[in-house]
Coordinates of C-alpha atoms and ligand atoms in Angstrom, one line a residue:
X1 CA 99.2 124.4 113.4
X2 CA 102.1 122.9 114.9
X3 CA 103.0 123.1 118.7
X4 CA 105.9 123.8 118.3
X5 CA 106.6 126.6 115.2
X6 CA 110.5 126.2 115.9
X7 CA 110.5 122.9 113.9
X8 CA 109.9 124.6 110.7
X9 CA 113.3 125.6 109.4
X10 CA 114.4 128.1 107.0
X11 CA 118.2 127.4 108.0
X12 CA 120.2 124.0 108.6
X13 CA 122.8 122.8 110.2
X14 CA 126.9 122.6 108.9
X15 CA 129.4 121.6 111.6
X16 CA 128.1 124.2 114.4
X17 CA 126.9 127.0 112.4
X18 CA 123.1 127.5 111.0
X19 CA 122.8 128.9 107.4
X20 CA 120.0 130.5 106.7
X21 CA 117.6 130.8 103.3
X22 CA 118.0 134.5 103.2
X23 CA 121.8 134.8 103.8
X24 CA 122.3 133.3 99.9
X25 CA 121.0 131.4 97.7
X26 CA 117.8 129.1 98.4
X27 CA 114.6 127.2 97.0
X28 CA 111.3 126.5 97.9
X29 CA 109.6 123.6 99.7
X30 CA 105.8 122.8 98.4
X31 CA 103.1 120.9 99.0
X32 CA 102.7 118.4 96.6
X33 CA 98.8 118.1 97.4
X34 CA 98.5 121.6 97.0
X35 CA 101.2 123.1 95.2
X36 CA 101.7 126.1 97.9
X37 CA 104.4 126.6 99.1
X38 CA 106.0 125.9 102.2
X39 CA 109.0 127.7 103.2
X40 CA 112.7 128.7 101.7
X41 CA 115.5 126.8 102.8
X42 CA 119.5 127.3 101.7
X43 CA 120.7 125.9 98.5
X44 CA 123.8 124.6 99.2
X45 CA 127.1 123.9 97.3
X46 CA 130.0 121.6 97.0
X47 CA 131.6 123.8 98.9
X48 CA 129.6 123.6 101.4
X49 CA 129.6 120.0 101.8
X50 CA 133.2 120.0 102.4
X51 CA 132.9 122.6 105.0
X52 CA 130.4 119.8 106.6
X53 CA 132.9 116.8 106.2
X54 CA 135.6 118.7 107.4
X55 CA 133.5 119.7 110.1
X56 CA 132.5 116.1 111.0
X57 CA 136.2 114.8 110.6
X58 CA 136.8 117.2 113.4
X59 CA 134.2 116.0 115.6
X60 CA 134.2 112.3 115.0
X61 CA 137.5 111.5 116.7
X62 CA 136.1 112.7 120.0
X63 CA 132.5 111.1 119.2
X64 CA 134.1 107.8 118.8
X65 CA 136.4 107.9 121.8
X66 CA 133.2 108.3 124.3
X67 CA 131.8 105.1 125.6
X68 CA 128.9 103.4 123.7
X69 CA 127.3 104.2 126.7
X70 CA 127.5 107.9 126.5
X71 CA 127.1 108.1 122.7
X72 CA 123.7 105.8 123.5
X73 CA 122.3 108.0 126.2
X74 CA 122.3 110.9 123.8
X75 CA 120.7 108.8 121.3
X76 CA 118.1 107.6 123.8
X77 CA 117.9 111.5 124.4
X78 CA 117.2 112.4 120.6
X79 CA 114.9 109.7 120.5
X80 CA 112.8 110.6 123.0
X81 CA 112.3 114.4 121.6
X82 CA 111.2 112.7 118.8
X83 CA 108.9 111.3 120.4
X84 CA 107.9 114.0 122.7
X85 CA 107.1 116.1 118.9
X86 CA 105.9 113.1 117.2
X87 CA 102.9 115.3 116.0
X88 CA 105.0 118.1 114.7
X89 CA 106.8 116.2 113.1
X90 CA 103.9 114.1 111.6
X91 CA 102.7 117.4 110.2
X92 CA 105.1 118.8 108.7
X93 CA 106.0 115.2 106.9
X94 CA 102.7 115.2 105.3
X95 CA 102.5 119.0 104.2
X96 CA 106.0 118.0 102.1
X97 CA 105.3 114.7 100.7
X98 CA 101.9 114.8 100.5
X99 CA 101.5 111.3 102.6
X100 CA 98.2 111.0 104.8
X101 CA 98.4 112.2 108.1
X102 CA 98.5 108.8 110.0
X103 CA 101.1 107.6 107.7
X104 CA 103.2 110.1 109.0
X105 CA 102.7 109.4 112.1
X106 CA 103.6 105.7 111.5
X107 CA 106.4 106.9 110.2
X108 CA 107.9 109.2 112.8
X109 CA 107.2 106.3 115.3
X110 CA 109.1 104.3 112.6
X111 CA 111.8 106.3 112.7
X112 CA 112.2 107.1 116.1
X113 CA 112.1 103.2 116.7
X114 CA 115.5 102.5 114.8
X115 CA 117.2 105.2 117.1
X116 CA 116.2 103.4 119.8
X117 CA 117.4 100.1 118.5
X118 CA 120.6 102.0 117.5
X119 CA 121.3 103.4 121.1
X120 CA 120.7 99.3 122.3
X121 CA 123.0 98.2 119.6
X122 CA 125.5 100.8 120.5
X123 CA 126.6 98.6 123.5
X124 CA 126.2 94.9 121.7
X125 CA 129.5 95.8 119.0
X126 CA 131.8 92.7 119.8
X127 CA 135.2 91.6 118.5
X128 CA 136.5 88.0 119.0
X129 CA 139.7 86.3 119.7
X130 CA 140.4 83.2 117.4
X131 CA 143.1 80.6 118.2
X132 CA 146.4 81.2 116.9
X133 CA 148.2 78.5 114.8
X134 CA 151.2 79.3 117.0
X135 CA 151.8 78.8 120.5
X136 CA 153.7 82.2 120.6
X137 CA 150.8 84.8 119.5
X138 CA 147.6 85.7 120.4
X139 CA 144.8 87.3 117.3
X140 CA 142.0 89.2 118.0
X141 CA 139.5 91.2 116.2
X142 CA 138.4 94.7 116.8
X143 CA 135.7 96.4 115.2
X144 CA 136.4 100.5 114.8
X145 CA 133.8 103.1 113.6
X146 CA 134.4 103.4 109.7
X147 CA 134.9 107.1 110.3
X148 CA 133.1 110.2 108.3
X149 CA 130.0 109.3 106.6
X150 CA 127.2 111.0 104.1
X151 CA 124.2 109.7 103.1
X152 CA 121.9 110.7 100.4
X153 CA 118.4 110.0 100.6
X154 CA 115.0 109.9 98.9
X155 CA 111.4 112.0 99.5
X156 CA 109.7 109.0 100.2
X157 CA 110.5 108.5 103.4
X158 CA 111.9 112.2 105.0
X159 CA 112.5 111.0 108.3
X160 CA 113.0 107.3 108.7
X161 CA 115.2 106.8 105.5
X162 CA 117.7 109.5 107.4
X163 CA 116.8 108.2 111.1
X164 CA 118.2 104.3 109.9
X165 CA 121.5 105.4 108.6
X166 CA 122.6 108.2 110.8
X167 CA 121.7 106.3 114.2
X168 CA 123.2 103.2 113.3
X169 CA 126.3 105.6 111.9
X170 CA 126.4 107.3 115.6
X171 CA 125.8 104.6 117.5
X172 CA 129.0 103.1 116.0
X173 CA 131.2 106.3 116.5
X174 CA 130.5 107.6 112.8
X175 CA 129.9 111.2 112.0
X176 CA 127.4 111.8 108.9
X177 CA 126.5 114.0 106.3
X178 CA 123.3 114.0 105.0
X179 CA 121.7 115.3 101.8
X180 CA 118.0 114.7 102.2
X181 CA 115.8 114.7 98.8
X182 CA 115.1 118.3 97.9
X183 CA 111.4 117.6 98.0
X184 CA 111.7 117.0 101.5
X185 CA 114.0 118.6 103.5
X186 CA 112.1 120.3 106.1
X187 CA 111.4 117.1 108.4
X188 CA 115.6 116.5 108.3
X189 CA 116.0 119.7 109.3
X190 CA 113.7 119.4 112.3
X191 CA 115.3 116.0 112.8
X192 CA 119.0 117.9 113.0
X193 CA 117.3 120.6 115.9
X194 CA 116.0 118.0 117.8
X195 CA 119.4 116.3 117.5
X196 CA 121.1 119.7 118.0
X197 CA 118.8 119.6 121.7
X198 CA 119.6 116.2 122.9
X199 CA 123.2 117.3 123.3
X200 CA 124.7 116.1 120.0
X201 CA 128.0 117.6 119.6
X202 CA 128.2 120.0 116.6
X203 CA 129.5 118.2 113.5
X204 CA 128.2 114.9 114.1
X205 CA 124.6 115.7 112.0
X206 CA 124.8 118.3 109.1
X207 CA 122.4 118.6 106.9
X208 CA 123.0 119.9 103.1
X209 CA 119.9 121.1 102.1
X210 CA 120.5 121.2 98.2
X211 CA 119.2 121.3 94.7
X212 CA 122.8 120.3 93.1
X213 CA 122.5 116.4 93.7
X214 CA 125.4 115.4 91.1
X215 CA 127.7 118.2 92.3
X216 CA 126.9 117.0 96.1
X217 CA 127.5 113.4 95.9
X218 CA 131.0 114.3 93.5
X219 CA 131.8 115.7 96.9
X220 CA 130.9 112.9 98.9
X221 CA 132.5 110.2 97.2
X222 CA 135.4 112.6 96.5
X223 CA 136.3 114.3 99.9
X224 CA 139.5 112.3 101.2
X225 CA 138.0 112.4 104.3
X226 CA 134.6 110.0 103.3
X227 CA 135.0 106.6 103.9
X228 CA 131.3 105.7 103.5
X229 CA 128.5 106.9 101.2
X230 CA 124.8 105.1 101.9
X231 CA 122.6 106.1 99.3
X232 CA 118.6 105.3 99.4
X233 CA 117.2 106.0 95.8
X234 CA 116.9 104.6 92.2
X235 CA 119.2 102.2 90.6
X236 CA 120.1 104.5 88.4
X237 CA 121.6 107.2 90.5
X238 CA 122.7 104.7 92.6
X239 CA 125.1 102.6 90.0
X240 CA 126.1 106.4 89.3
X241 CA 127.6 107.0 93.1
X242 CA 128.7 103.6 92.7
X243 CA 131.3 104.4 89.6
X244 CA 131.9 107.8 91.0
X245 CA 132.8 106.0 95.0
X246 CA 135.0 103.5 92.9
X247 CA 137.6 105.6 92.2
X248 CA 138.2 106.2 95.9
X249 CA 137.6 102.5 96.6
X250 CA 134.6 103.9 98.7
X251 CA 132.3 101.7 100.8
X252 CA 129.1 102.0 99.5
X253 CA 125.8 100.8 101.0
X254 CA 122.7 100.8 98.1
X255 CA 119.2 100.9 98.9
X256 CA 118.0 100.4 95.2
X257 CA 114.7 100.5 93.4
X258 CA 112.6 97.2 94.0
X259 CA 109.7 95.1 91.8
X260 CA 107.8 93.6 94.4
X261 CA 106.1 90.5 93.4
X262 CA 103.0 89.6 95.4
X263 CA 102.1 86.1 95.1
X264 CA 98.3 84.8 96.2
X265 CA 98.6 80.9 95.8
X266 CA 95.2 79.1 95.4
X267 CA 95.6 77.8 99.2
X268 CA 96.1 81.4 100.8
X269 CA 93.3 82.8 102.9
X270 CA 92.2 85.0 100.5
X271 CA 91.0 87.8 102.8
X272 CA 94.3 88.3 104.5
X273 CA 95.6 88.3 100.9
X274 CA 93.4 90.8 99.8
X275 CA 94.4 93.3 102.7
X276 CA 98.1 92.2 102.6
X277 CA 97.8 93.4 98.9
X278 CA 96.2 96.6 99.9
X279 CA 98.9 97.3 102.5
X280 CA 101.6 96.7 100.7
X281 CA 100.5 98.4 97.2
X282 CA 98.8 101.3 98.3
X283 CA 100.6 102.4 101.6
X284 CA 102.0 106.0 100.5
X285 CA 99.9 106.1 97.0
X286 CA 102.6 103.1 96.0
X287 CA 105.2 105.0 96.2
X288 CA 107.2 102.8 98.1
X289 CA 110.5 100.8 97.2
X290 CA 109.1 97.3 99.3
X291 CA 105.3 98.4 97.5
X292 CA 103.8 95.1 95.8
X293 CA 104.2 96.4 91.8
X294 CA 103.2 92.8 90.4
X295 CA 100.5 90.8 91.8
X296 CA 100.7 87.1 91.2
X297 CA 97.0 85.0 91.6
X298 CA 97.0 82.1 90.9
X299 CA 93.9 80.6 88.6
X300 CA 91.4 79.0 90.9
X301 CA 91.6 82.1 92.8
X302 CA 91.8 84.9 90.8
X303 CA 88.6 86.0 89.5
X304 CA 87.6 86.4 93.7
X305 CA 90.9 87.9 94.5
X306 CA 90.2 90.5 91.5
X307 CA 86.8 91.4 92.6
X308 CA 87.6 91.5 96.2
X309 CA 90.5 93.8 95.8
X310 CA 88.8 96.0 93.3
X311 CA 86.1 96.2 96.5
X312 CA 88.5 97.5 98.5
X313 CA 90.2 99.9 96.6
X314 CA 86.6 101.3 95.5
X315 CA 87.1 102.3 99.7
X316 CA 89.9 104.4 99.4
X317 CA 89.9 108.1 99.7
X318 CA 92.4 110.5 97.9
X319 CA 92.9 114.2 99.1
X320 CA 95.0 116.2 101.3
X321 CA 96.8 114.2 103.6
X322 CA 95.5 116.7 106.0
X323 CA 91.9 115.7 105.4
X324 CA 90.1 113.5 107.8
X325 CA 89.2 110.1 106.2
X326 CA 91.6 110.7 103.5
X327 CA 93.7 107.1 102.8
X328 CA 95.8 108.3 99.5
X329 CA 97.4 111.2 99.2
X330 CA 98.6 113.0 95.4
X331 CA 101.8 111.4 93.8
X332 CA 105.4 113.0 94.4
X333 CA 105.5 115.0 91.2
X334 CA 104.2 115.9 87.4
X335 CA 107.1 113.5 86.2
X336 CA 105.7 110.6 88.7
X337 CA 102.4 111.2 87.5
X338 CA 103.8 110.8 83.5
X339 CA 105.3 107.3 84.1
X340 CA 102.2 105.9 85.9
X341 CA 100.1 107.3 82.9
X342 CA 102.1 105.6 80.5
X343 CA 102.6 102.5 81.9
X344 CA 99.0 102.1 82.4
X345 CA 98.8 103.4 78.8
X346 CA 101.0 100.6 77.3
X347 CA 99.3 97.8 79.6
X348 CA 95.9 98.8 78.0
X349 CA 97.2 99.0 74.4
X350 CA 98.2 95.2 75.2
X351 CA 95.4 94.5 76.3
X352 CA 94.9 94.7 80.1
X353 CA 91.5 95.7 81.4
X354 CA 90.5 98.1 83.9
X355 CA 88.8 96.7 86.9
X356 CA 88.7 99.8 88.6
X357 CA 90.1 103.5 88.3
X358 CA 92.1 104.0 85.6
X359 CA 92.7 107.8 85.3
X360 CA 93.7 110.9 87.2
X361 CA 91.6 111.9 89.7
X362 CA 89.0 114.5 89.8
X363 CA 91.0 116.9 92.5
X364 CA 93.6 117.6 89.4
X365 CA 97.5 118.2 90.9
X366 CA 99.3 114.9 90.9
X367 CA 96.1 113.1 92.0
X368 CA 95.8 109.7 90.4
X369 CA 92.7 107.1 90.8
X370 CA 94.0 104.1 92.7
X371 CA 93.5 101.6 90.1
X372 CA 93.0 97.5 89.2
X373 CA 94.3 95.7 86.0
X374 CA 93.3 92.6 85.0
X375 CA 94.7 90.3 82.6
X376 CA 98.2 91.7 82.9
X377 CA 101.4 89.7 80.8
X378 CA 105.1 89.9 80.8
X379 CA 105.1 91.6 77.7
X380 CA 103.9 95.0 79.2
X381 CA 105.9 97.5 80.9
X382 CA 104.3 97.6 84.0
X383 CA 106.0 93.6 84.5
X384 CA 109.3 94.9 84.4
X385 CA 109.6 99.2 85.9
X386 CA 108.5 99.7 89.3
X387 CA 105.0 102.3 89.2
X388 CA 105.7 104.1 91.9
X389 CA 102.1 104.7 92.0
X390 CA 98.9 103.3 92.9
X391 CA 98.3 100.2 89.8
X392 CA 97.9 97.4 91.3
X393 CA 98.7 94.7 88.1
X394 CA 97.1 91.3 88.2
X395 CA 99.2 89.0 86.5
X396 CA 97.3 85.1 86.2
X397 CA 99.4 82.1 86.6
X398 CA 99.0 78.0 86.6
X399 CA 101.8 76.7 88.6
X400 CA 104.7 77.0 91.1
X401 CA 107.2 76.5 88.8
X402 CA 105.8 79.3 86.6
X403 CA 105.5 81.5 88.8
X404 CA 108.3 81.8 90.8
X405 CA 110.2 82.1 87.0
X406 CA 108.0 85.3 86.2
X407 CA 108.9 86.7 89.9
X408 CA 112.6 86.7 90.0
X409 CA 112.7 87.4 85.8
X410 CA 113.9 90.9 86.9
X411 CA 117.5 92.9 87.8
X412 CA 115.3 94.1 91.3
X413 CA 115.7 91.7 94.2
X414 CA 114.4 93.8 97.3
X415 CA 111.0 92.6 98.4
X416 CA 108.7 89.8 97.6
X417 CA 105.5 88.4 99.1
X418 CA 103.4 85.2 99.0
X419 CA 100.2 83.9 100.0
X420 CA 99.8 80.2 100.7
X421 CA 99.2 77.9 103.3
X422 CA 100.5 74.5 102.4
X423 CA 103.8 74.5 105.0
X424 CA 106.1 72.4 102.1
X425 CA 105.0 75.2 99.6
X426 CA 105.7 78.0 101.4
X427 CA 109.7 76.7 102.2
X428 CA 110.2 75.9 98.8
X429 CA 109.0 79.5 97.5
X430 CA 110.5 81.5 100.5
X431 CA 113.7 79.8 99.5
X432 CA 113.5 80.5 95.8
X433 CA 112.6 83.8 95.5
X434 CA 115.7 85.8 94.4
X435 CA 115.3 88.6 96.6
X436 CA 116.2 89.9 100.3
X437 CA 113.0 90.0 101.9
X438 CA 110.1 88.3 101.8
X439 CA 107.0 88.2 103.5
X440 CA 105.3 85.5 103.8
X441 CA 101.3 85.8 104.6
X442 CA 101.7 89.2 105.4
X443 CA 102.0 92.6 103.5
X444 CA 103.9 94.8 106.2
X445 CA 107.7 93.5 106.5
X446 CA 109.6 96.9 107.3
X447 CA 110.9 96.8 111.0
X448 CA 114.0 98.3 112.9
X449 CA 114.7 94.7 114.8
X450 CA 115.3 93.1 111.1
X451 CA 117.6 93.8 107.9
X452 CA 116.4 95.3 105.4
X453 CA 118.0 95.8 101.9
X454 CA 118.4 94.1 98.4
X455 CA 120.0 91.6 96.2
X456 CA 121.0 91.9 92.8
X457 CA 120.4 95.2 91.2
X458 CA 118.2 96.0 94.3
X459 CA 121.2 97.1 96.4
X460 CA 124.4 96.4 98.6
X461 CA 124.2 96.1 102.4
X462 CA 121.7 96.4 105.3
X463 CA 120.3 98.8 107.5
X464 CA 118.3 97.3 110.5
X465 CA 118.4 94.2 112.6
X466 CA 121.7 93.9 114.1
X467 CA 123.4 93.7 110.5
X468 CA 122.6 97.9 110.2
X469 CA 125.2 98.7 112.3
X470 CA 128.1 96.4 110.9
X471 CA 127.9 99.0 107.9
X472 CA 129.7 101.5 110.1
X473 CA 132.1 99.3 111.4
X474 CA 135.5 98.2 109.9
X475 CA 136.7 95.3 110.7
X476 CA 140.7 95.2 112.1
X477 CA 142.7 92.0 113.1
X478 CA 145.5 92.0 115.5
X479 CA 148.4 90.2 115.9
X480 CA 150.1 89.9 118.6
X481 CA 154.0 88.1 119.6
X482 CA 154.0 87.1 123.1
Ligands
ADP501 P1 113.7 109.6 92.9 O1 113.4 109.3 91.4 O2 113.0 108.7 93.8 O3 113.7 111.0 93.3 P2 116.6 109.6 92.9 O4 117.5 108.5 92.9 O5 116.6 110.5 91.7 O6 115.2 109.0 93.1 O7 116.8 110.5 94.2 C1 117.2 110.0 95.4 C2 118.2 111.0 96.0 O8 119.3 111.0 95.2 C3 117.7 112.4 96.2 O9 118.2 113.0 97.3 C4 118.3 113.1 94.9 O10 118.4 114.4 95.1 C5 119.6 112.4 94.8 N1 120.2 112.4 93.5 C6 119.6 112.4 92.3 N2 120.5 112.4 91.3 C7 121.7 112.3 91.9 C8 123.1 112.3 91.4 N3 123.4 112.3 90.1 N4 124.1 112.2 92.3 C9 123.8 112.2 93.6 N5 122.6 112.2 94.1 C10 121.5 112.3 93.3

């Protein structure tokens, strides 16, 4: 199936050496819509990992001596063989997280597009001078690549969650680790070979293919050699790295779990609302941390927005992401499956009603009926844990006031969105929503020319926009006697 077999790994990269699956100890990849399986790769160990840092630590000193020029044209390089295998890549993203086929293609073009950005931003890193209280010194500011990095990320996303940390980390003259979600480690890998052909020098990329999470990021946050950890994942894990990084004093960027609110004011045009909702809660079966989790309408509106949306989501098509037509593709896992179950179990016991779906899906697996609640409260679960999954919960409101209470009443603070056309309103909401994005008539805020990240329990730092590459950089003030 794929162009190019050579992209489907069964060994990854450590400094300059592969390891293979069959040299020691391994586990399998599978295909969530199927269950097959989809190929062995190594299962890696602590040890390991600080074979990779130690590995990076040697390369990065040369890495961040080059020009940004140089360390952008390789970039530019990686990012064009991305391109260039944009389908292969596409394919094997679905067969290992189960996402449909032109999802993965957005997301390889997504990916690709913030190592582009990075290899521009590479050559925009500027300092400053300031003006020196006394006549006898001069001050500047220079700002110096942090130095070894490691990143953990989630299955959500295989590519693009890796693509915006490591190319912001390289552009800035940062070497990184990475330990992709054991779900999905087969598109990192192919991301590492690709990198491996665009001339990266050895050491810069590893990839630590791994089953032993908590033993993995002990090493990365207890290596003398880290300076930086960016974790993409749950809030959980995530305050976890960020007690273990504290005893190191550790910079630590969080990209935490999110509760969307989606707010549709009685003034929105209600058909962009409607497929604004559908974007943003159904994109990747909901499994997204920016995915809309608790949908606001207000009264006047909401018995059309209900039936409307219900419509739509009567349209979509699970199945393998493989299959033509197919717009929603299984969940991650039995354990994903559980917590949609019983949250939409607890909302019906309290009595929300079922507009449409409501149960797993006829193919079996992880397969799950996209589904519409009505009459949703605060009291229910499914108003204060993020689904991960494709419930789309209507809550009814009266007012402004009211409403933007019930949005930011949670620890999240990553992504909100509203619906409304009166210019006053729509400042006035945009300004008091707690959280660090918002979209505002639109469902679809994710791109690499912006910042994206979290407030409050939702996370620390940015990646994007020309903020994503600040995370790499220290910051170090001279002073200088004349
Ligand atoms: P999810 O529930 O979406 O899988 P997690 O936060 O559990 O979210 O996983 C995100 C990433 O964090 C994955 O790469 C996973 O292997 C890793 N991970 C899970 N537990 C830990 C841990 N205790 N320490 C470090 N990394 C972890």
């Amino acid at each position: 199936m794929l162009t190019d077999p050579s992209l489907l790994l069964d060994r990854t990269l450590i400094g300059d050496r592969w390891i293979f699956a069959h040299e020691q100890a391994s586990f399998t990849v599978t295909n969530p819509a199927t269950g097959k399986p989809l190929g062995q790769v190594p299962d890696l160990d602590a040890g390991i990992a600080h074979q990779a840092i130690d590995a990076a630590a040697e390369a990065q000193t040369a890495w961040a001596a080059l020009t940004a020029a140089a360390r952008a044209q390789i970039l530019h390089r990686w990012c064009e063989l991305l391109r260039a295998n944009a389908e292969d890549l596409a394919i094997i993203l679905t067969a290992e997280s189960g996402k449909p086929l032109a999802e993965a293609r957005g997301e390889i073009a997504y990916g690709a597009a913030y190592i582009q950005w990075f290899a521009e931003e590479a050559r925009r890193v500027y300092g400053e001078t300031i003006a020196a209280p006394q006549p006898n010194q001069r001050l500047l500011v220079l700002k110096q690549p942090i130095g070894v990095t490691t990143a953990i990320t989630p299955w959500n996303f295989p590519n693009a969650m890796i693509a915006r940390k490591v190319a912001a980390a390289l552009a800035a003259g940062c070497a990184m680790v990475v330990k992709p979600a054991e779900e999905t480690p087969l598109s990192a890998l192919a991301m590492a070979l690709l990198a491996e052909r665009a001339g990266l020098p050895a050491g810069l990329f590893s990839i630590l293919t791994s089953t032993q999470a908590e033993a993995i990021g002990q090493a990365f946050c207890s290596h003398p050699r880290v300076r930086k950890l960016s974790f993409t994942g749950s809030t959980a894990v995530g305050r976890q790295l960020l007690r273990q990084g504290a005893e190191r004093v550790l910079n630590l960027s969080m990209e935490l779990g999110g509760n969307a609110p989606f707010i549709v004011f009685d003034d929105a045009d209600l058909e962009a609302a409607v497929e604004g909702a559908m974007r943003s809660k159904y994109r990747h079966n909901g499994q997204t941390c920016v995915c809309a989790n608790r949908l606001y309408v207000q009264d006047g509106i909401y018995d059309a927005f209900a039936e409307r949306l219900a419509a739509q989501v009567a349209q979509l098509r699970p199945g393998n992401g493989f299959d033509e037509g197919v717009t929603l593709g299984p969940l991650i896992s039995d354990r994903a499956l559980a917590k949609v179950e019983a949250q939409l179990e607890d909302a019906r016991n309290q009595g929300a009603r079922v507009l449409s779906g409501g149960q797993r899906h006829a193919l079996g697996g992880t397969f799950f009926e996209p589904t519409v609640l009505t009459e949703v409260t605060a009291a229910m679960r499914i108003a204060h844990e993020e689904t991960f999954g494709p419930i789309a919960p209507l809550f009814r409101f009266h007012d402004e006031a009211e409403v933007i209470a019930q949005a930011n009443d949670t620890e999240y603070g990553l992504a909100a969105y509203f619906y409304a056309r009166d210019l006053s309103r729509v400042w006035r909401v945009a300004e008091a929503l707690e959280y660090g994005m918002v979209g505002i008539n639109t469902g679809l805020i994710s791109t690499e020319v912006a910042p994206f990240g979290g407030i409050k329990q939702s996370g620390l730092g940015r990646e994007g926009g020309r903020q994503g590459i600040e995370e790499y950089l220290e910051t170090k003030y001279l002073c200088m006697g004349i």
